[in-house]
JSON list of C-alpha atoms in Angstrom, two decimals:
[
{"chain": "I", "resi": 200, "resn": "ASP", "atom": "CA", "xyz": [17.26, -11.74, -9.81]},
{"chain": "I", "resi": 201, "resn": "GLU", "atom": "CA", "xyz": [20.61, -13.02, -10.99]},
{"chain": "I", "resi": 202, "resn": "VAL", "atom": "CA", "xyz": [24.11, -11.54, -11.02]},
{"chain": "I", "resi": 203, "resn": "TYR", "atom": "CA", "xyz": [26.77, -13.18, -13.22]},
{"chain": "I", "resi": 204, "resn": "THR", "atom": "CA", "xyz": [30.50, -12.77, -12.60]},
{"chain": "I", "resi": 205, "resn": "THR", "atom": "CA", "xyz": [33.03, -13.89, -15.20]},
{"chain": "I", "resi": 206, "resn": "ILE", "atom": "CA", "xyz": [36.55, -15.19, -14.75]},
{"chain": "I", "resi": 207, "resn": "ALA", "atom": "CA", "xyz": [37.71, -12.35, -16.98]},
{"chain": "I", "resi": 208, "resn": "GLU", "atom": "CA", "xyz": [36.57, -9.83, -14.36]},
{"chain": "I", "resi": 209, "resn": "PHE", "atom": "CA", "xyz": [39.18, -11.29, -12.04]},
{"chain": "I", "resi": 210, "resn": "GLY", "atom": "CA", "xyz": [41.96, -10.91, -14.60]},
{"chain": "I", "resi": 211, "resn": "LEU", "atom": "CA", "xyz": [42.04, -14.59, -15.59]},
{"chain": "I", "resi": 212, "resn": "ASP", "atom": "CA", "xyz": [42.12, -15.99, -19.10]},
{"chain": "I", "resi": 213, "resn": "PRO", "atom": "CA", "xyz": [38.79, -17.67, -19.95]},
{"chain": "I", "resi": 214, "resn": "ALA", "atom": "CA", "xyz": [40.54, -19.83, -22.59]},
{"chain": "I", "resi": 215, "resn": "ILE", "atom": "CA", "xyz": [42.76, -21.38, -19.94]},
{"chain": "I", "resi": 216, "resn": "TRP", "atom": "CA", "xyz": [39.88, -21.82, -17.51]},
{"chain": "I", "resi": 217, "resn": "GLY", "atom": "CA", "xyz": [37.48, -23.35, -19.98]},
{"chain": "I", "resi": 218, "resn": "GLY", "atom": "CA", "xyz": [35.94, -20.45, -21.86]},
{"chain": "I", "resi": 219, "resn": "SER", "atom": "CA", "xyz": [32.68, -19.17, -20.39]},
{"chain": "I", "resi": 220, "resn": "ALA", "atom": "CA", "xyz": [33.14, -19.86, -16.70]},
{"chain": "I", "resi": 221, "resn": "ASP", "atom": "CA", "xyz": [30.42, -17.63, -15.28]},
{"chain": "I", "resi": 222, "resn": "PHE", "atom": "CA", "xyz": [28.86, -18.29, -11.91]},
{"chain": "I", "resi": 223, "resn": "VAL", "atom": "CA", "xyz": [25.59, -16.94, -10.62]},
{"chain": "I", "resi": 224, "resn": "PHE", "atom": "CA", "xyz": [24.78, -15.23, -7.32]},
{"chain": "I", "resi": 225, "resn": "ASP", "atom": "CA", "xyz": [21.02, -15.57, -6.99]},
{"chain": "I", "resi": 226, "resn": "VAL", "atom": "CA", "xyz": [18.11, -15.71, -4.57]},
{"chain": "I", "resi": 227, "resn": "GLU", "atom": "CA", "xyz": [14.99, -17.54, -5.68]},
{"chain": "I", "resi": 228, "resn": "LEU", "atom": "CA", "xyz": [11.55, -17.52, -4.05]},
{"chain": "I", "resi": 229, "resn": "ASN", "atom": "CA", "xyz": [8.49, -19.66, -4.73]},
{"chain": "I", "resi": 230, "resn": "PRO", "atom": "CA", "xyz": [6.36, -17.64, -7.21]},
{"chain": "I", "resi": 231, "resn": "ILE", "atom": "CA", "xyz": [3.07, -18.77, -5.66]},
{"chain": "I", "resi": 232, "resn": "PRO", "atom": "CA", "xyz": [1.57, -15.97, -3.51]},
{"chain": "I", "resi": 233, "resn": "ILE", "atom": "CA", "xyz": [1.57, -16.29, 0.27]},
{"chain": "I", "resi": 234, "resn": "SER", "atom": "CA", "xyz": [-1.84, -16.26, 1.98]},
{"chain": "I", "resi": 235, "resn": "TYR", "atom": "CA", "xyz": [-2.35, -15.11, 5.57]},
{"chain": "I", "resi": 236, "resn": "THR", "atom": "CA", "xyz": [-5.70, -15.31, 7.39]},
{"chain": "I", "resi": 237, "resn": "GLU", "atom": "CA", "xyz": [-6.52, -13.18, 10.45]},
{"chain": "I", "resi": 238, "resn": "ASN", "atom": "CA", "xyz": [-5.43, -14.72, 13.79]},
{"chain": "I", "resi": 239, "resn": "SER", "atom": "CA", "xyz": [-3.35, -17.43, 12.10]},
{"chain": "I", "resi": 240, "resn": "PRO", "atom": "CA", "xyz": [0.19, -18.28, 13.21]},
{"chain": "I", "resi": 241, "resn": "GLY", "atom": "CA", "xyz": [2.98, -16.72, 11.17]},
{"chain": "I", "resi": 242, "resn": "VAL", "atom": "CA", "xyz": [3.28, -17.95, 7.56]},
{"chain": "I", "resi": 243, "resn": "PRO", "atom": "CA", "xyz": [6.79, -18.56, 6.15]},
{"chain": "I", "resi": 244, "resn": "LEU", "atom": "CA", "xyz": [8.33, -16.31, 3.54]},
{"chain": "I", "resi": 245, "resn": "ASP", "atom": "CA", "xyz": [9.56, -19.47, 1.81]},
{"chain": "I", "resi": 246, "resn": "GLY", "atom": "CA", "xyz": [10.80, -22.56, 3.63]},
{"chain": "I", "resi": 247, "resn": "PHE", "atom": "CA", "xyz": [12.53, -23.68, 0.45]},
{"chain": "I", "resi": 248, "resn": "LEU", "atom": "CA", "xyz": [14.15, -20.36, -0.54]},
{"chain": "I", "resi": 249, "resn": "GLU", "atom": "CA", "xyz": [17.29, -20.95, -2.61]},
{"chain": "I", "resi": 250, "resn": "LEU", "atom": "CA", "xyz": [20.44, -18.84, -2.30]},
{"chain": "I", "resi": 251, "resn": "SER", "atom": "CA", "xyz": [23.17, -19.77, -4.75]},
{"chain": "I", "resi": 252, "resn": "GLY", "atom": "CA", "xyz": [26.73, -18.76, -5.55]},
{"chain": "I", "resi": 253, "resn": "THR", "atom": "CA", "xyz": [30.21, -20.27, -5.20]},
{"chain": "I", "resi": 254, "resn": "SER", "atom": "CA", "xyz": [31.44, -22.23, -2.21]},
{"chain": "I", "resi": 255, "resn": "ASP", "atom": "CA", "xyz": [33.50, -19.27, -1.01]},
{"chain": "I", "resi": 256, "resn": "THR", "atom": "CA", "xyz": [30.79, -16.61, -1.48]},
{"chain": "I", "resi": 257, "resn": "VAL", "atom": "CA", "xyz": [30.55, -14.37, 1.59]},
{"chain": "I", "resi": 258, "resn": "VAL", "atom": "CA", "xyz": [27.18, -12.73, 2.14]},
{"chain": "I", "resi": 259, "resn": "THR", "atom": "CA", "xyz": [27.41, -9.42, 4.01]},
{"chain": "I", "resi": 260, "resn": "SER", "atom": "CA", "xyz": [23.75, -8.45, 4.49]},
{"chain": "I", "resi": 261, "resn": "ALA", "atom": "CA", "xyz": [20.15, -9.01, 3.44]},
{"chain": "I", "resi": 262, "resn": "THR", "atom": "CA", "xyz": [16.78, -7.32, 3.75]},
{"chain": "I", "resi": 263, "resn": "VAL", "atom": "CA", "xyz": [13.16, -8.42, 3.60]},
{"chain": "I", "resi": 264, "resn": "THR", "atom": "CA", "xyz": [10.85, -5.47, 2.89]},
{"chain": "I", "resi": 265, "resn": "ILE", "atom": "CA", "xyz": [7.06, -5.45, 3.16]},
{"chain": "I", "resi": 266, "resn": "THR", "atom": "CA", "xyz": [5.90, -3.37, 0.19]},
{"chain": "I", "resi": 267, "resn": "GLY", "atom": "CA", "xyz": [2.45, -2.01, 1.06]},
{"chain": "I", "resi": 268, "resn": "PHE", "atom": "CA", "xyz": [3.42, -2.14, 4.75]},
{"chain": "I", "resi": 269, "resn": "VAL", "atom": "CA", "xyz": [0.63, -1.36, 7.25]},
{"chain": "I", "resi": 270, "resn": "ALA", "atom": "CA", "xyz": [1.99, -0.06, 10.56]},
{"chain": "I", "resi": 271, "resn": "ASN", "atom": "CA", "xyz": [0.65, -1.55, 13.81]},
{"chain": "I", "resi": 272, "resn": "GLU", "atom": "CA", "xyz": [-0.36, -4.70, 11.92]},
{"chain": "I", "resi": 273, "resn": "ASP", "atom": "CA", "xyz": [2.40, -6.23, 9.81]},
{"chain": "I", "resi": 274, "resn": "ILE", "atom": "CA", "xyz": [5.18, -8.16, 11.57]},
{"chain": "I", "resi": 275, "resn": "LEU", "atom": "CA", "xyz": [8.16, -10.14, 10.27]},
{"chain": "I", "resi": 276, "resn": "GLU", "atom": "CA", "xyz": [9.65, -12.73, 12.64]},
{"chain": "I", "resi": 277, "resn": "PHE", "atom": "CA", "xyz": [12.84, -14.78, 12.24]},
{"chain": "I", "resi": 278, "resn": "SER", "atom": "CA", "xyz": [15.70, -16.67, 13.85]},
{"chain": "I", "resi": 279, "resn": "ALA", "atom": "CA", "xyz": [19.28, -15.74, 12.95]},
{"chain": "I", "resi": 280, "resn": "PRO", "atom": "CA", "xyz": [22.11, -18.25, 13.49]},
{"chain": "I", "resi": 281, "resn": "GLY", "atom": "CA", "xyz": [25.82, -17.57, 14.12]},
{"chain": "I", "resi": 282, "resn": "ASP", "atom": "CA", "xyz": [27.09, -14.03, 13.71]},
{"chain": "I", "resi": 283, "resn": "ILE", "atom": "CA", "xyz": [24.12, -12.83, 11.65]},
{"chain": "I", "resi": 284, "resn": "ASN", "atom": "CA", "xyz": [22.08, -10.13, 13.39]},
{"chain": "I", "resi": 285, "resn": "GLY", "atom": "CA", "xyz": [18.50, -9.30, 12.53]},
{"chain": "I", "resi": 286, "resn": "VAL", "atom": "CA", "xyz": [16.33, -6.25, 13.31]},
{"chain": "I", "resi": 287, "resn": "PHE", "atom": "CA", "xyz": [12.75, -5.60, 12.22]},
{"chain": "I", "resi": 288, "resn": "ASP", "atom": "CA", "xyz": [11.77, -1.92, 11.95]},
{"chain": "I", "resi": 289, "resn": "ASP", "atom": "CA", "xyz": [8.06, -1.79, 12.78]},
{"chain": "I", "resi": 290, "resn": "THR", "atom": "CA", "xyz": [7.77, 1.76, 11.42]},
{"chain": "I", "resi": 291, "resn": "THR", "atom": "CA", "xyz": [9.01, 0.94, 7.91]},
{"chain": "I", "resi": 292, "resn": "GLY", "atom": "CA", "xyz": [8.32, -2.79, 7.54]},
{"chain": "I", "resi": 293, "resn": "ILE", "atom": "CA", "xyz": [11.95, -3.60, 6.76]},
{"chain": "I", "resi": 294, "resn": "LEU", "atom": "CA", "xyz": [13.76, -6.60, 8.28]},
{"chain": "I", "resi": 295, "resn": "THR", "atom": "CA", "xyz": [17.54, -6.15, 8.05]},
{"chain": "I", "resi": 296, "resn": "PHE", "atom": "CA", "xyz": [20.16, -8.85, 8.50]},
{"chain": "I", "resi": 297, "resn": "SER", "atom": "CA", "xyz": [23.84, -7.94, 8.87]},
{"chain": "I", "resi": 298, "resn": "GLY", "atom": "CA", "xyz": [27.12, -9.72, 9.53]},
{"chain": "I", "resi": 299, "resn": "ASN", "atom": "CA", "xyz": [29.28, -11.83, 7.25]},
{"chain": "I", "resi": 300, "resn": "GLY", "atom": "CA", "xyz": [27.96, -15.32, 6.66]},
{"chain": "I", "resi": 301, "resn": "THR", "atom": "CA", "xyz": [28.05, -18.23, 4.26]},
{"chain": "I", "resi": 302, "resn": "LEU", "atom": "CA", "xyz": [25.40, -18.92, 1.67]},
{"chain": "I", "resi": 303, "resn": "THR", "atom": "CA", "xyz": [24.06, -21.70, 3.88]},
{"chain": "I", "resi": 304, "resn": "GLN", "atom": "CA", "xyz": [23.83, -19.46, 6.94]},
{"chain": "I", "resi": 305, "resn": "TYR", "atom": "CA", "xyz": [21.96, -16.72, 5.11]},
{"chain": "I", "resi": 306, "resn": "GLN", "atom": "CA", "xyz": [19.74, -19.23, 3.32]},
{"chain": "I", "resi": 307, "resn": "THR", "atom": "CA", "xyz": [18.79, -20.76, 6.68]},
{"chain": "I", "resi": 308, "resn": "THR", "atom": "CA", "xyz": [18.15, -17.31, 8.12]},
{"chain": "I", "resi": 309, "resn": "LEU", "atom": "CA", "xyz": [15.95, -16.18, 5.24]},
{"chain": "I", "resi": 310, "resn": "ARG", "atom": "CA", "xyz": [14.04, -19.46, 5.30]},
{"chain": "I", "resi": 311, "resn": "SER", "atom": "CA", "xyz": [13.19, -18.76, 8.95]},
{"chain": "I", "resi": 312, "resn": "VAL", "atom": "CA", "xyz": [11.41, -15.48, 8.14]},
{"chain": "I", "resi": 313, "resn": "SER", "atom": "CA", "xyz": [7.65, -15.51, 8.65]},
{"chain": "I", "resi": 314, "resn": "TYR", "atom": "CA", "xyz": [4.85, -12.96, 8.33]},
{"chain": "I", "resi": 315, "resn": "ARG", "atom": "CA", "xyz": [2.19, -12.36, 10.96]},
{"chain": "I", "resi": 316, "resn": "ASN", "atom": "CA", "xyz": [-0.56, -9.77, 11.38]},
{"chain": "I", "resi": 317, "resn": "SER", "atom": "CA", "xyz": [-1.49, -8.57, 14.88]},
{"chain": "I", "resi": 318, "resn": "SER", "atom": "CA", "xyz": [-4.80, -6.88, 14.00]},
{"chain": "I", "resi": 319, "resn": "GLU", "atom": "CA", "xyz": [-8.30, -8.18, 14.69]},
{"chain": "I", "resi": 320, "resn": "ALA", "atom": "CA", "xyz": [-9.41, -6.27, 11.58]},
{"chain": "I", "resi": 321, "resn": "PRO", "atom": "CA", "xyz": [-6.41, -6.45, 9.24]},
{"chain": "I", "resi": 322, "resn": "ASP", "atom": "CA", "xyz": [-6.06, -4.28, 6.16]},
{"chain": "I", "resi": 323, "resn": "GLU", "atom": "CA", "xyz": [-6.53, -6.49, 3.08]},
{"chain": "I", "resi": 324, "resn": "SER", "atom": "CA", "xyz": [-4.70, -4.20, 0.66]},
{"chain": "I", "resi": 325, "resn": "ALA", "atom": "CA", "xyz": [-2.03, -5.67, -1.62]},
{"chain": "I", "resi": 326, "resn": "ARG", "atom": "CA", "xyz": [1.42, -6.41, -0.23]},
{"chain": "I", "resi": 327, "resn": "SER", "atom": "CA", "xyz": [4.63, -8.13, -1.32]},
{"chain": "I", "resi": 328, "resn": "LEU", "atom": "CA", "xyz": [7.70, -9.43, 0.50]},
{"chain": "I", "resi": 329, "resn": "ASP", "atom": "CA", "xyz": [10.82, -8.23, -1.30]},
{"chain": "I", "resi": 330, "resn": "VAL", "atom": "CA", "xyz": [14.14, -9.96, -0.60]},
{"chain": "I", "resi": 331, "resn": "ALA", "atom": "CA", "xyz": [17.55, -8.44, -1.34]},
{"chain": "I", "resi": 332, "resn": "VAL", "atom": "CA", "xyz": [20.81, -10.25, -0.56]},
{"chain": "I", "resi": 333, "resn": "HIS", "atom": "CA", "xyz": [24.24, -8.62, -0.81]},
{"chain": "I", "resi": 334, "resn": "THR", "atom": "CA", "xyz": [27.92, -9.57, -1.03]},
{"chain": "I", "resi": 335, "resn": "ALA", "atom": "CA", "xyz": [30.76, -7.04, -1.11]},
{"chain": "I", "resi": 336, "resn": "THR", "atom": "CA", "xyz": [30.35, -6.68, -4.89]},
{"chain": "I", "resi": 337, "resn": "ASN", "atom": "CA", "xyz": [27.00, -8.13, -5.94]},
{"chain": "I", "resi": 338, "resn": "SER", "atom": "CA", "xyz": [23.31, -8.15, -5.06]},
{"chain": "I", "resi": 339, "resn": "ALA", "atom": "CA", "xyz": [20.43, -10.50, -5.84]},
{"chain": "I", "resi": 340, "resn": "THR", "atom": "CA", "xyz": [16.72, -9.85, -5.42]},
{"chain": "I", "resi": 341, "resn": "ASP", "atom": "CA", "xyz": [13.37, -11.59, -5.65]},
{"chain": "I", "resi": 342, "resn": "SER", "atom": "CA", "xyz": [9.82, -10.91, -4.51]},
{"chain": "I", "resi": 343, "resn": "ARG", "atom": "CA", "xyz": [6.71, -12.78, -3.44]},
{"chain": "I", "resi": 344, "resn": "THR", "atom": "CA", "xyz": [3.11, -11.57, -3.35]},
{"chain": "I", "resi": 345, "resn": "LEU", "atom": "CA", "xyz": [1.38, -11.55, 0.06]},
{"chain": "I", "resi": 346, "resn": "ASN", "atom": "CA", "xyz": [-2.41, -11.75, 0.38]},
{"chain": "I", "resi": 347, "resn": "VAL", "atom": "CA", "xyz": [-4.00, -10.93, 3.75]},
{"chain": "I", "resi": 348, "resn": "PHE", "atom": "CA", "xyz": [-7.55, -12.05, 4.54]},
{"chain": "I", "resi": 349, "resn": "ALA", "atom": "CA", "xyz": [-9.68, -10.64, 7.36]},
{"chain": "I", "resi": 350, "resn": "VAL", "atom": "CA", "xyz": [-12.23, -12.73, 9.27]},
{"chain": "I", "resi": 351, "resn": "ASN", "atom": "CA", "xyz": [-15.66, -11.36, 10.18]},
{"chain": "I", "resi": 352, "resn": "ASP", "atom": "CA", "xyz": [-15.75, -11.73, 13.97]},
{"chain": "I", "resi": 353, "resn": "ILE", "atom": "CA", "xyz": [-19.28, -11.98, 15.36]},
{"chain": "I", "resi": 354, "resn": "PRO", "atom": "CA", "xyz": [-20.51, -9.30, 17.81]},
{"chain": "I", "resi": 355, "resn": "ILE", "atom": "CA", "xyz": [-20.51, -10.32, 21.47]},
{"chain": "I", "resi": 356, "resn": "LEU", "atom": "CA", "xyz": [-23.54, -9.51, 23.64]},
{"chain": "I", "resi": 357, "resn": "ASN", "atom": "CA", "xyz": [-23.63, -10.26, 27.37]},
{"chain": "I", "resi": 358, "resn": "LEU", "atom": "CA", "xyz": [-26.88, -10.16, 29.35]},
{"chain": "I", "resi": 359, "resn": "ASP", "atom": "CA", "xyz": [-27.63, -10.85, 32.99]},
{"chain": "I", "resi": 360, "resn": "ASP", "atom": "CA", "xyz": [-28.82, -14.46, 33.44]},
{"chain": "I", "resi": 361, "resn": "ASN", "atom": "CA", "xyz": [-31.42, -13.42, 36.01]},
{"chain": "I", "resi": 362, "resn": "PRO", "atom": "CA", "xyz": [-34.99, -12.94, 34.67]},
{"chain": "I", "resi": 363, "resn": "VAL", "atom": "CA", "xyz": [-36.54, -9.50, 34.34]},
{"chain": "I", "resi": 364, "resn": "GLU", "atom": "CA", "xyz": [-39.37, -9.29, 36.87]},
{"chain": "I", "resi": 365, "resn": "PHE", "atom": "CA", "xyz": [-42.49, -7.23, 36.23]},
{"chain": "I", "resi": 366, "resn": "ASP", "atom": "CA", "xyz": [-44.96, -7.27, 39.13]},
{"chain": "I", "resi": 367, "resn": "ILE", "atom": "CA", "xyz": [-48.43, -6.21, 38.01]},
{"chain": "I", "resi": 368, "resn": "ASP", "atom": "CA", "xyz": [-49.86, -6.86, 41.47]},
{"chain": "I", "resi": 369, "resn": "ASN", "atom": "CA", "xyz": [-47.73, -4.25, 43.17]},
{"chain": "I", "resi": 370, "resn": "GLY", "atom": "CA", "xyz": [-48.76, -1.08, 41.43]},
{"chain": "I", "resi": 371, "resn": "GLN", "atom": "CA", "xyz": [-46.05, -1.34, 38.77]},
{"chain": "I", "resi": 372, "resn": "LEU", "atom": "CA", "xyz": [-48.26, -1.87, 35.74]},
{"chain": "I", "resi": 373, "resn": "ASP", "atom": "CA", "xyz": [-47.22, 1.36, 34.02]},
{"chain": "I", "resi": 374, "resn": "ARG", "atom": "CA", "xyz": [-43.57, 1.42, 35.14]},
{"chain": "I", "resi": 375, "resn": "PRO", "atom": "CA", "xyz": [-41.19, -0.04, 32.51]},
{"chain": "I", "resi": 376, "resn": "LYS", "atom": "CA", "xyz": [-38.45, -2.45, 33.47]},
{"chain": "I", "resi": 377, "resn": "ILE", "atom": "CA", "xyz": [-34.94, -2.07, 32.05]},
{"chain": "I", "resi": 378, "resn": "LEU", "atom": "CA", "xyz": [-33.78, -5.11, 30.08]},
{"chain": "I", "resi": 379, "resn": "ASP", "atom": "CA", "xyz": [-30.30, -5.11, 31.66]},
{"chain": "I", "resi": 380, "resn": "PRO", "atom": "CA", "xyz": [-28.53, -1.99, 33.00]},
{"chain": "I", "resi": 381, "resn": "ASN", "atom": "CA", "xyz": [-25.21, -3.90, 32.90]},
{"chain": "I", "resi": 382, "resn": "LEU", "atom": "CA", "xyz": [-25.54, -5.12, 29.31]},
{"chain": "I", "resi": 383, "resn": "THR", "atom": "CA", "xyz": [-22.22, -5.18, 27.44]},
{"chain": "I", "resi": 384, "resn": "LEU", "atom": "CA", "xyz": [-21.65, -5.19, 23.70]},
{"chain": "I", "resi": 385, "resn": "SER", "atom": "CA", "xyz": [-18.45, -5.55, 21.68]},
{"chain": "I", "resi": 386, "resn": "ASP", "atom": "CA", "xyz": [-17.10, -6.36, 18.23]},
{"chain": "I", "resi": 387, "resn": "LEU", "atom": "CA", "xyz": [-13.42, -6.88, 17.47]},
{"chain": "I", "resi": 388, "resn": "ASP", "atom": "CA", "xyz": [-13.87, -5.72, 13.87]},
{"chain": "I", "resi": 389, "resn": "THR", "atom": "CA", "xyz": [-15.60, -2.38, 14.30]},
{"chain": "I", "resi": 390, "resn": "PRO", "atom": "CA", "xyz": [-16.25, 0.38, 16.88]},
{"chain": "I", "resi": 391, "resn": "GLU", "atom": "CA", "xyz": [-19.77, 0.95, 15.51]},
{"chain": "I", "resi": 392, "resn": "PHE", "atom": "CA", "xyz": [-23.02, -0.98, 15.09]},
{"chain": "I", "resi": 393, "resn": "LYS", "atom": "CA", "xyz": [-25.85, -0.36, 12.64]},
{"chain": "I", "resi": 394, "resn": "SER", "atom": "CA", "xyz": [-28.88, -2.35, 13.80]},
{"chain": "I", "resi": 395, "resn": "ALA", "atom": "CA", "xyz": [-30.31, -4.62, 16.49]},
{"chain": "I", "resi": 396, "resn": "THR", "atom": "CA", "xyz": [-33.56, -6.35, 17.40]},
{"chain": "I", "resi": 397, "resn": "VAL", "atom": "CA", "xyz": [-35.22, -7.30, 20.67]},
{"chain": "I", "resi": 398, "resn": "GLN", "atom": "CA", "xyz": [-38.20, -9.67, 20.53]},
{"chain": "I", "resi": 399, "resn": "ILE", "atom": "CA", "xyz": [-40.62, -11.26, 22.92]},
{"chain": "I", "resi": 400, "resn": "VAL", "atom": "CA", "xyz": [-40.46, -14.84, 21.64]},
{"chain": "I", "resi": 401, "resn": "ALA", "atom": "CA", "xyz": [-42.45, -16.77, 24.25]},
{"chain": "I", "resi": 402, "resn": "GLY", "atom": "CA", "xyz": [-45.35, -16.03, 26.59]},
{"chain": "I", "resi": 403, "resn": "GLY", "atom": "CA", "xyz": [-46.25, -12.70, 25.02]},
{"chain": "I", "resi": 404, "resn": "GLN", "atom": "CA", "xyz": [-49.53, -11.15, 26.11]},
{"chain": "I", "resi": 405, "resn": "ALA", "atom": "CA", "xyz": [-51.79, -8.44, 24.75]},
{"chain": "I", "resi": 406, "resn": "GLY", "atom": "CA", "xyz": [-50.48, -5.12, 25.98]},
{"chain": "I", "resi": 407, "resn": "ASP", "atom": "CA", "xyz": [-46.81, -6.18, 26.07]},
{"chain": "I", "resi": 408, "resn": "THR", "atom": "CA", "xyz": [-44.61, -3.41, 24.76]},
{"chain": "I", "resi": 409, "resn": "LEU", "atom": "CA", "xyz": [-40.88, -2.95, 24.22]},
{"chain": "I", "resi": 410, "resn": "GLY", "atom": "CA", "xyz": [-39.59, 0.61, 24.25]},
{"chain": "I", "resi": 411, "resn": "PHE", "atom": "CA", "xyz": [-36.19, 2.29, 24.35]},
{"chain": "I", "resi": 412, "resn": "GLU", "atom": "CA", "xyz": [-34.49, 5.61, 24.95]},
{"chain": "I", "resi": 413, "resn": "ALA", "atom": "CA", "xyz": [-32.75, 6.98, 21.87]},
{"chain": "I", "resi": 414, "resn": "PHE", "atom": "CA", "xyz": [-28.98, 7.54, 21.99]},
{"chain": "I", "resi": 415, "resn": "GLY", "atom": "CA", "xyz": [-26.54, 8.69, 19.35]},
{"chain": "I", "resi": 416, "resn": "GLY", "atom": "CA", "xyz": [-29.04, 8.90, 16.49]},
{"chain": "I", "resi": 417, "resn": "ILE", "atom": "CA", "xyz": [-30.45, 5.39, 16.99]},
{"chain": "I", "resi": 418, "resn": "THR", "atom": "CA", "xyz": [-34.10, 5.10, 15.97]},
{"chain": "I", "resi": 419, "resn": "GLY", "atom": "CA", "xyz": [-36.57, 2.30, 16.62]},
{"chain": "I", "resi": 420, "resn": "THR", "atom": "CA", "xyz": [-40.00, 0.87, 15.87]},
{"chain": "I", "resi": 421, "resn": "TYR", "atom": "CA", "xyz": [-42.04, -1.69, 17.79]},
{"chain": "I", "resi": 422, "resn": "ASP", "atom": "CA", "xyz": [-44.36, -4.19, 16.07]},
{"chain": "I", "resi": 423, "resn": "ALA", "atom": "CA", "xyz": [-46.96, -5.27, 18.62]},
{"chain": "I", "resi": 424, "resn": "ALA", "atom": "CA", "xyz": [-48.19, -8.17, 16.46]},
{"chain": "I", "resi": 425, "resn": "SER", "atom": "CA", "xyz": [-44.81, -9.89, 16.48]},
{"chain": "I", "resi": 426, "resn": "GLY", "atom": "CA", "xyz": [-43.42, -8.44, 19.71]},
{"chain": "I", "resi": 427, "resn": "LEU", "atom": "CA", "xyz": [-40.40, -7.19, 17.77]},
{"chain": "I", "resi": 428, "resn": "LEU", "atom": "CA", "xyz": [-38.47, -4.01, 18.52]},
{"chain": "I", "resi": 429, "resn": "THR", "atom": "CA", "xyz": [-36.19, -3.00, 15.63]},
{"chain": "I", "resi": 430, "resn": "LEU", "atom": "CA", "xyz": [-33.42, -0.45, 16.17]},
{"chain": "I", "resi": 431, "resn": "ASN", "atom": "CA", "xyz": [-31.37, 1.24, 13.44]},
{"chain": "I", "resi": 432, "resn": "GLY", "atom": "CA", "xyz": [-28.59, 3.79, 13.22]},
{"chain": "I", "resi": 433, "resn": "SER", "atom": "CA", "xyz": [-24.82, 3.90, 12.81]},
{"chain": "I", "resi": 434, "resn": "ALA", "atom": "CA", "xyz": [-23.59, 4.62, 16.33]},
{"chain": "I", "resi": 435, "resn": "THR", "atom": "CA", "xyz": [-20.83, 3.80, 18.79]},
{"chain": "I", "resi": 436, "resn": "VAL", "atom": "CA", "xyz": [-20.81, 0.76, 21.03]},
{"chain": "I", "resi": 437, "resn": "ASP", "atom": "CA", "xyz": [-21.51, 2.99, 24.05]},
{"chain": "I", "resi": 438, "resn": "ALA", "atom": "CA", "xyz": [-24.60, 4.44, 22.38]},
{"chain": "I", "resi": 439, "resn": "TRP", "atom": "CA", "xyz": [-25.91, 0.99, 21.49]},
{"chain": "I", "resi": 440, "resn": "GLN", "atom": "CA", "xyz": [-25.31, -0.27, 25.04]},
{"chain": "I", "resi": 441, "resn": "GLN", "atom": "CA", "xyz": [-27.38, 2.67, 26.34]},
{"chain": "I", "resi": 442, "resn": "ALA", "atom": "CA", "xyz": [-30.16, 2.04, 23.83]},
{"chain": "I", "resi": 443, "resn": "LEU", "atom": "CA", "xyz": [-30.35, -1.71, 24.48]},
{"chain": "I", "resi": 444, "resn": "GLY", "atom": "CA", "xyz": [-29.78, -1.56, 28.22]}
]
């Protein structure tokens, strides 16, 4: 992480200048891993990142690289002051800063970097944020582990609020009624469902039956004693909407 430059490298006599007069060009990150949870605001790379050198050190560029980058999910955001320009490449996961600046300017810029994930089902595989800072002659690097946590979003089911009417006095005793032809089903985490139940929970009578039309490999059984229809099968949302509707 550290680059040392001696007075001797500049052609000066260390004895005259006090012997070992090394200075360090360094970038230092908090070693504690960063944690990001699905749908959270951006989390900072390190609001207390330290960039050190001499008072006249000129920084020429810097990068923040997401190792383990997942395209269409991982995002690095920032604010760059003065003449420092920043560009995030969303195909490689590399944020690049360019333009000469002081230690303070680049430290402020790097402290402004934050990570965000745009997915509703983010990949939880291991990542790190790797920082590299450069002068005309030296470079300094450091890295911080990034942990991403997905949230299990509940499925969303929408049914018509109007009651299902079954008129046994109008010759419709043997004609089934559809639960809801406009039923909608969704889940932000997955395009498939595996099971569902429909149950008569109040006012059930002898002879009540729940049936369904199979779609996409979905199978089902009806238990007359409990009024419970159980459906199983890994199928698309469209298939499950057809089966339930």
